[in-house]
Coordinates of C-alpha atoms and ligand atoms in Angstrom, one line a residue:
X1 CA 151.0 95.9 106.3
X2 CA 151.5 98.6 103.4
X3 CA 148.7 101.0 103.3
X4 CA 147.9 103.8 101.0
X5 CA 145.2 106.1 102.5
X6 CA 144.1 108.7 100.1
X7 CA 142.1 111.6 101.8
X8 CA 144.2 111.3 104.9
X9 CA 144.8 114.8 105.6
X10 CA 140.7 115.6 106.0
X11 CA 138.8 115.0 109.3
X12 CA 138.2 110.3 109.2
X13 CA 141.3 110.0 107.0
X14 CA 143.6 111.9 109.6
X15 CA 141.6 110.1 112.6
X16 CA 142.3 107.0 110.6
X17 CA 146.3 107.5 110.3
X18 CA 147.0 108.1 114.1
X19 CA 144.5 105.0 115.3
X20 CA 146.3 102.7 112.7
X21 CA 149.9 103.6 113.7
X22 CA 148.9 103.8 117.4
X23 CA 147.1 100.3 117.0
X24 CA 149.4 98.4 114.7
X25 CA 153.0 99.2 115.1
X26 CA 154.5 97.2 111.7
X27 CA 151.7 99.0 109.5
X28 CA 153.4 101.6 107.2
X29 CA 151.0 104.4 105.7
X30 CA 151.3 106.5 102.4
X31 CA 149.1 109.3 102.3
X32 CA 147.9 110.7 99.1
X33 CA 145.7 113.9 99.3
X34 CA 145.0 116.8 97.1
X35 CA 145.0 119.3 99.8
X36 CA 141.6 120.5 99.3
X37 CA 140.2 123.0 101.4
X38 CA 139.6 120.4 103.5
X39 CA 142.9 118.7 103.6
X40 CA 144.6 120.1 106.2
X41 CA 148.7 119.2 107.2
X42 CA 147.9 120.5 110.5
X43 CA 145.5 117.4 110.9
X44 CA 148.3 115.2 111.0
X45 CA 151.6 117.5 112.6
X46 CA 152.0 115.5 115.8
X47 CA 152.7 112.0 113.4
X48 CA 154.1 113.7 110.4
X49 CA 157.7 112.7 111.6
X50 CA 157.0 109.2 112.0
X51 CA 159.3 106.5 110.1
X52 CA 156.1 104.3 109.2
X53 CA 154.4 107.4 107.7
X54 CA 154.5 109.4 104.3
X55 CA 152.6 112.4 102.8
X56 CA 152.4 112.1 98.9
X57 CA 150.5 115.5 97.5
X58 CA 148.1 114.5 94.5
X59 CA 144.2 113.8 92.6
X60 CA 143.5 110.2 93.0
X61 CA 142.0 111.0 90.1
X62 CA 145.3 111.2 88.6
X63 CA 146.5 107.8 86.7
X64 CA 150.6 108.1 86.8
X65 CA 150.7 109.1 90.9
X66 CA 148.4 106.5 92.2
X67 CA 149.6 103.9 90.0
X68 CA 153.5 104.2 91.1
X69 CA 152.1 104.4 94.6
X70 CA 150.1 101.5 94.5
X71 CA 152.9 99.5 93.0
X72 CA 154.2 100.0 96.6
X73 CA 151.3 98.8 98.7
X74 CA 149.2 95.6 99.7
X75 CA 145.8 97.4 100.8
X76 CA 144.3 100.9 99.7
X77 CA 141.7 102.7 101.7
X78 CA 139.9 105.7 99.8
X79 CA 138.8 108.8 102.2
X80 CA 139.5 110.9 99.4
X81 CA 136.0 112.5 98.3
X82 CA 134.4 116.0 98.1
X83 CA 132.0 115.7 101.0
X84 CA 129.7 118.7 101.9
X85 CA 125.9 118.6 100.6
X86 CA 125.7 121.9 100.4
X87 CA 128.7 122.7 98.6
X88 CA 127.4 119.5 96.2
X89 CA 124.3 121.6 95.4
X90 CA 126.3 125.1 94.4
X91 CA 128.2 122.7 92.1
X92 CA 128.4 119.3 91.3
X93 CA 131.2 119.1 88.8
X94 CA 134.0 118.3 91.4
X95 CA 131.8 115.6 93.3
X96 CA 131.7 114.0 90.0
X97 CA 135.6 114.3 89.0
X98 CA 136.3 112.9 92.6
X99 CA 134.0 111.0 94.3
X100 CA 133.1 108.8 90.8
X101 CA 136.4 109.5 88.1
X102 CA 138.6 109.4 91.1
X103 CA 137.2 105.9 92.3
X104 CA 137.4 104.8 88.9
X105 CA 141.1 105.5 88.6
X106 CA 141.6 103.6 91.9
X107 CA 140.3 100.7 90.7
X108 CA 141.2 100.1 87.7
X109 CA 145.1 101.1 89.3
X110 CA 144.2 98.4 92.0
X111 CA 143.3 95.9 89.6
X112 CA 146.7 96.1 87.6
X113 CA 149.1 95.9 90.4
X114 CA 146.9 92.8 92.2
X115 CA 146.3 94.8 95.5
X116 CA 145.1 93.0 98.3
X117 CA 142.4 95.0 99.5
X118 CA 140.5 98.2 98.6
X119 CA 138.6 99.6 101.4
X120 CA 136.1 102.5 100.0
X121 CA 134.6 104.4 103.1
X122 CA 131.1 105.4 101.9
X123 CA 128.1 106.9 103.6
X124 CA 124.4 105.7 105.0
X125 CA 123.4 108.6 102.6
X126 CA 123.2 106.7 99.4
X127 CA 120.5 105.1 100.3
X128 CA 118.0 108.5 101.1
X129 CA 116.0 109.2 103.7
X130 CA 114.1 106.8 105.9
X131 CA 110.8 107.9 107.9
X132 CA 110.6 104.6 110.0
X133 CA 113.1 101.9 110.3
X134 CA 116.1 101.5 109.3
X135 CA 118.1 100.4 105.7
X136 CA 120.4 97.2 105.6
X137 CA 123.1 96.8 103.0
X138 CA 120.4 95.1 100.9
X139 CA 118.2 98.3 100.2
X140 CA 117.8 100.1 97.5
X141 CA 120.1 103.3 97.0
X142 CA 118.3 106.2 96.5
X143 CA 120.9 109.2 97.1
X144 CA 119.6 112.9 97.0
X145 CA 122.0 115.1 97.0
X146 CA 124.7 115.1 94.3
X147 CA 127.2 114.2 97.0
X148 CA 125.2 111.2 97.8
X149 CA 124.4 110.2 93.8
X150 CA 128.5 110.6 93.3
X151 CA 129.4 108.5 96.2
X152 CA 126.8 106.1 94.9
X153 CA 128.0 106.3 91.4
X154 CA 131.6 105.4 93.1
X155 CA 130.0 102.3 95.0
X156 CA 128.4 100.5 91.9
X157 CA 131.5 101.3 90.3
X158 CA 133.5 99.0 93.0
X159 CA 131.0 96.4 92.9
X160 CA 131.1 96.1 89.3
X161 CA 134.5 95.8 89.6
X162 CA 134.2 93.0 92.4
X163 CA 131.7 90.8 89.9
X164 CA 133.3 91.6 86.5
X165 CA 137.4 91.0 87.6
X166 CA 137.0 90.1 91.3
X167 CA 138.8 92.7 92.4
X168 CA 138.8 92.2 96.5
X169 CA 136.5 95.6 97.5
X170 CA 134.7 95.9 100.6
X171 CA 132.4 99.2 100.7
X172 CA 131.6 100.8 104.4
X173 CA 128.7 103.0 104.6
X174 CA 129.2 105.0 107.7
X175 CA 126.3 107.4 108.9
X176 CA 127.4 110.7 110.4
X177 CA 130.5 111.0 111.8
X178 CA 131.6 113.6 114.8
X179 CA 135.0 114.4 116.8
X180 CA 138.5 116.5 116.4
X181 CA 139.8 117.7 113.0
X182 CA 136.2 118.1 111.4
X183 CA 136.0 121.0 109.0
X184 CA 134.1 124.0 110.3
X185 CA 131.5 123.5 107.6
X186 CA 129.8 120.6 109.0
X187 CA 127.1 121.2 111.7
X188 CA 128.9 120.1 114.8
X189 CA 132.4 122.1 114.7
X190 CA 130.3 125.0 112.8
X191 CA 128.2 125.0 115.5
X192 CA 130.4 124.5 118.2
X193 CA 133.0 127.6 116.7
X194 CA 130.5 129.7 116.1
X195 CA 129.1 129.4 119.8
X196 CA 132.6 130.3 120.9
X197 CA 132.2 133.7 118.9
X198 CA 128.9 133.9 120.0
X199 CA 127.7 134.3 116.6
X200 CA 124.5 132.8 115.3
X201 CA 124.2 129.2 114.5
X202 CA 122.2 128.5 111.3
X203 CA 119.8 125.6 111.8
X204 CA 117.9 124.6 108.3
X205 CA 114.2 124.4 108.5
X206 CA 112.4 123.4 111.6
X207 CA 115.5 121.9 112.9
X208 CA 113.6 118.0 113.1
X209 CA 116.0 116.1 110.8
X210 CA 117.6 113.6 112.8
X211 CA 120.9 112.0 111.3
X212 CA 122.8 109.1 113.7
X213 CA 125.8 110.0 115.5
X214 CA 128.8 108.2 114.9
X215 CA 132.4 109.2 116.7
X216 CA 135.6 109.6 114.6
X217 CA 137.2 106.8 116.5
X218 CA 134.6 104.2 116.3
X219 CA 134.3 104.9 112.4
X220 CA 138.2 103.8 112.3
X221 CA 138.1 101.0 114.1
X222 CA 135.0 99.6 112.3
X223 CA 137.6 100.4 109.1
X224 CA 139.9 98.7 110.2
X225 CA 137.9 95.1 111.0
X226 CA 136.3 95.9 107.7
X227 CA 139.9 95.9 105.8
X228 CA 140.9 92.6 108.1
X229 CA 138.0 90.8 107.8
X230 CA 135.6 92.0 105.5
X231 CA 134.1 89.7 103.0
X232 CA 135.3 91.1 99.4
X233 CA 132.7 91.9 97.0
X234 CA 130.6 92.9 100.6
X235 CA 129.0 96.4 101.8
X236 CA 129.0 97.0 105.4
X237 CA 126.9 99.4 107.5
X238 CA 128.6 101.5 109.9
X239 CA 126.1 103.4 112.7
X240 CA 126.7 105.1 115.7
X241 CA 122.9 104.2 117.1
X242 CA 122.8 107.5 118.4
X243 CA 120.1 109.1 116.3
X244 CA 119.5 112.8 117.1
X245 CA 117.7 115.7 115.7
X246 CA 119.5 118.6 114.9
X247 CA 118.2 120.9 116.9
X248 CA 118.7 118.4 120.0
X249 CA 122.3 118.8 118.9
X250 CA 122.2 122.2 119.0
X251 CA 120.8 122.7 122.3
X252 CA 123.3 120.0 123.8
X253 CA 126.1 122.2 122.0
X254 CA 124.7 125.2 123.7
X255 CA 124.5 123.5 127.3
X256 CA 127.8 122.2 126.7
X257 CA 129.3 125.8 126.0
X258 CA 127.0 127.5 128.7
X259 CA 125.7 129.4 126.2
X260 CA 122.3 131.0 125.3
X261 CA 119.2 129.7 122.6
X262 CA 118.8 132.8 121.6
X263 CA 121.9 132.6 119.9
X264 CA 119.7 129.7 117.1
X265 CA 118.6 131.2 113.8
X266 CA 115.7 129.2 111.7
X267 CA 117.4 130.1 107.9
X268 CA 116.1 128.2 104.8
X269 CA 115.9 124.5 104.6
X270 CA 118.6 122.7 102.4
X271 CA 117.3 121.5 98.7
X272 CA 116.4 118.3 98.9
X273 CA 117.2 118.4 102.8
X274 CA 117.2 114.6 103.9
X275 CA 114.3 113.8 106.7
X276 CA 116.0 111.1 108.3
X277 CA 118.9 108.6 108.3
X278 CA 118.7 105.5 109.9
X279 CA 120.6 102.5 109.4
X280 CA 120.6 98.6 110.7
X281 CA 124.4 97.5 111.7
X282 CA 123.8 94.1 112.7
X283 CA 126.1 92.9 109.8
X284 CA 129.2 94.3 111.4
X285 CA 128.5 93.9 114.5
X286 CA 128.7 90.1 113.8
X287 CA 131.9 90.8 112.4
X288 CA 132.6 91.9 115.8
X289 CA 132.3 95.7 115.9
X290 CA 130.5 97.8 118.8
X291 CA 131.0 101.5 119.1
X292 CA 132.9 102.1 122.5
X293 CA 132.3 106.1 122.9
X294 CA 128.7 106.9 124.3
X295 CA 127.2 110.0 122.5
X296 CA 127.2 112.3 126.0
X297 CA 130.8 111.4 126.0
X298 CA 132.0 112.0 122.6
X299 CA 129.9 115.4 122.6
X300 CA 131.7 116.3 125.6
X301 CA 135.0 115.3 125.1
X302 CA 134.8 116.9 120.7
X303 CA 132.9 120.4 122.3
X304 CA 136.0 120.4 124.6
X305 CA 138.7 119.5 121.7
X306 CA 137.3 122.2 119.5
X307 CA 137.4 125.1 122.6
X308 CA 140.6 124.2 123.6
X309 CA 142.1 123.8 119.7
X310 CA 141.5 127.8 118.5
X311 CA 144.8 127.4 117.0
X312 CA 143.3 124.9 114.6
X313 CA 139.9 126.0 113.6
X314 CA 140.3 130.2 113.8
X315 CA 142.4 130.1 110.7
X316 CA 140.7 127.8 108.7
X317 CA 137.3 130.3 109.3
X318 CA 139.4 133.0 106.5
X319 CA 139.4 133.4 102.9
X320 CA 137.9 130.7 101.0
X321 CA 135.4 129.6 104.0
X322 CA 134.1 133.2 104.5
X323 CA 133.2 133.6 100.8
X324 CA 131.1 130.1 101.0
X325 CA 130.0 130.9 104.0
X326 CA 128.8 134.6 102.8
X327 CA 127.1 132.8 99.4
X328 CA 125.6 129.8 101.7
X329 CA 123.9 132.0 104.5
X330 CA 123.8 135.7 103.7
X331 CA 120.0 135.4 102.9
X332 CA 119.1 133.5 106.1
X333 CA 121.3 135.2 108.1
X334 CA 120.6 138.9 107.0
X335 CA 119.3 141.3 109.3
X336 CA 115.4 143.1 108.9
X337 CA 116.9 146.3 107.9
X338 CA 120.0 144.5 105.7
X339 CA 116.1 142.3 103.7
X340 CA 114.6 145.9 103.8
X341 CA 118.2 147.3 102.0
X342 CA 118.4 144.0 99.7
X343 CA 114.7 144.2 98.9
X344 CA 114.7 148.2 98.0
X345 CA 117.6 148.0 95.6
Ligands
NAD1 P1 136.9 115.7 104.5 O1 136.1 116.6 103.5 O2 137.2 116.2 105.8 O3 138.2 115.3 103.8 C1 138.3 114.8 102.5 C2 139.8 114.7 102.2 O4 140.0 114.3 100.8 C3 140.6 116.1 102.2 O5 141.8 115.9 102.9 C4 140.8 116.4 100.8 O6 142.0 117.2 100.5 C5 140.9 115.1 100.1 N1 140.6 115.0 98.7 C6 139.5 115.6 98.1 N2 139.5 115.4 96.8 C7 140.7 114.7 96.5 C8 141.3 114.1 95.4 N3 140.7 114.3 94.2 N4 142.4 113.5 95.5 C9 143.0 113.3 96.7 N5 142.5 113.8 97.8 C10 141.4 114.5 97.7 O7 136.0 114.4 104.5 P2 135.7 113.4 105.7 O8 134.5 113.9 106.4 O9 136.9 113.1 106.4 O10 135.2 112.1 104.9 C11 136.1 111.1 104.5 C12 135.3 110.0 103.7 O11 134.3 109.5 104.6 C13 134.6 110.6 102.5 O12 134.7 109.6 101.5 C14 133.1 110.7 102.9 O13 132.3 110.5 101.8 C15 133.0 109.6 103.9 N6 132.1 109.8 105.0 C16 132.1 110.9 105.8 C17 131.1 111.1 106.8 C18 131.1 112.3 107.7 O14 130.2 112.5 108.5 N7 132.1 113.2 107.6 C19 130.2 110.0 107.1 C20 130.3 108.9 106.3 C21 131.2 108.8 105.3
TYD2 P1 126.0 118.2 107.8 O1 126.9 118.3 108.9 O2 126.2 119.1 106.6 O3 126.0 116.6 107.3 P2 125.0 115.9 106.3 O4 124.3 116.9 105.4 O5 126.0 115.1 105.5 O6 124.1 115.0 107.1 O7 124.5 118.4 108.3 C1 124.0 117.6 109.3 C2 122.6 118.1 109.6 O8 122.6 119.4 110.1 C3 121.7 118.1 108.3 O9 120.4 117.7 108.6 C4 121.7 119.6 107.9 C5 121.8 120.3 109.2 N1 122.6 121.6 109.1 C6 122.0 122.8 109.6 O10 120.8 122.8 110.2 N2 122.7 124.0 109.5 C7 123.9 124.0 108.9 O11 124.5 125.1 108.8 C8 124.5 122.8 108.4 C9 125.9 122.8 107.8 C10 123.8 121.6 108.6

């Protein structure tokens, strides 16, 4: 089994790497990633000396590298994506490039060199939000965000490709994923690193949004029967069933750390902020899929990873990530006297 993973260096794709060389020990990986801010070599140091596995720096976007690699592979699974709503709403133009010009180059690559699979790991947000129930493969999509619109714009893309050449894609739509590796920007490591500096943690709104909980490991190994046995031309849903809201996760964060509420700010609610995600899995599961770790668990065991693992997280929380963070917060965040300052000048 030859497998190029693009995006392997962020947070699933580098979870993804060490489950499928742990689980399968004839499957050789080639990892393409653009090093992103997100893409991160320390993500993958403990494996980057294994035979089976290479690191290829490069834009899936970009025709001449991912066509030589793919002439050297029999599946492709795409990680590869911009992935932060908030970053999606300061500016779209890189979602676009990537998440819908970058899929397009992977397909069209695909289709010329005959691969055997294309796996494109997606997200419950395309289809919107969902005030009761919850959204099967068959719903409408309805993204909000321009990081849900481009990763929708990539999975029409794929199916078009599936109906007008037959090109074998399966599309997994994973809902919120949590564990080790996870760049500091998303709510669980941001709020879990910035508990450890007992600085404030930034809740948006009234904090009621509930998005479903899904662990790193279970997202891979639902991958993984999705690239075995995944019907092409077929979209699969992949939930945790462990639907929270955030400021439940915030407080179980806090307990965790042994650390105090008064530590939670209420700052300004996200444009377009998603009410709630909720989707019905019973597709995979009769593939044969069940999430093994239980939310307490997982929490436990990822609050744990990220206090123990400073080494990985304090430098990543420099340069780049304090000028988004400064742009994405400063307002909420601000003092009285630093409004009264702003306000007066
Ligand atoms: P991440 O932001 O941690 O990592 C993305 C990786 O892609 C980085 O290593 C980055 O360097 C790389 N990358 C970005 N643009 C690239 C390009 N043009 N060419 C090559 N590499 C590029 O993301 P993640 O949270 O690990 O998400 C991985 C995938 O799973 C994404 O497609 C995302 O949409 C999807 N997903 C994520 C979640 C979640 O909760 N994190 C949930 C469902 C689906
Ligand atoms: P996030 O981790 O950005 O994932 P997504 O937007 O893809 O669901 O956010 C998860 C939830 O946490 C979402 O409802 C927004 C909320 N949130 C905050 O309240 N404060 C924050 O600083 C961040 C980043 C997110």
């Amino acid at each position: 089994m030859r497998i190029l993973v693009t995006g392997g260096a962020g947070f699933i794709g580098s979870n993804f790497v060490r489950y499928m060389l742990d689980k399968h020990a004839h499957c050789r990986i080639i990892n393409l990633d653009k090093l992103t801010y997100a893409g991160n070599p320390d993500n993958l140091r403990d494996i980057e000396n294994d035979p089976r596995y290479r690191f290829v720096k490069g834009d899936i976007a970009d025709v001449s590298i991912v066509g030589s690699l793919m002439a050297n592979v029999d599946i492709v699974v795409n990680f590869a994506a911009e992935t932060h709503v908030d970053r999606s709403i300061h500016e779209p133009g890189g979602f676009i490039q990537t998440d819908v010009v970058g899929i397009y180059v992977i397909l069209e690559e695909a289709r010329k060199h005959k691969t055997r699979k294309i796996v494109l790991v997606s997200t419950d947000e395309v289809y919107g939000s969902i005030e009761k129930g919850s959204f099967t493969e068959q719903d409408r999509l309805s993204p909000s965000s321009p990081y849900s619109a481009s990763k929708a714009g990539g999975e029409l893309l794929a199916l078009a490709y599936y109906r007008t050449f037959g090109l074998p894609v399966c599309i997994t739509r994973g809902s919120n994923t949590y564990g080790p590796y996870q760049y500091p920007e998303k709510v669980i490591p941001l709020f879990v690193t910035n508990a450890l500096d007992d600085i404030p943690l930034p809740l948006y709104g009234d904090g009621l949004n509930v998005r479903d909980w899904l662990h790193a490991l279970d997202h891979c190994s639902a991958i993984d029967l999705v690239l075995h046995e995944g019907v092409p031309g077929e979209v699969y849903n992949v939930g945790g069933g462990n639907e929270r809201t955030n400021i439940q996760i915030t407080h179980m964060i806090l307990d965790l750390l042994n650390k105090p509420r008064t530590l939670i700010k209420a700052v300004p609610d996200r444009l377009g902020h998603d009410r709630r995600y909720s989707i019905d899995c019973a597709k995979i599961k009769r593939l044969g899929w069940r999430p093994e770790q239980t939310f307490e668990e997982g929490m436990r065991a990822t609050v744990d990873w990220y206090a123990k693992n400073e080494w990985w997280w304090r430098k990543l929380k420099s340069g780049e990530y304090l000028d988004y963070y400064k742009k994405q917060y400063a307002t909420g965040l601000e003092s009285d006297s630093e409004r009264q300052q702003r306000e007066n000048e």
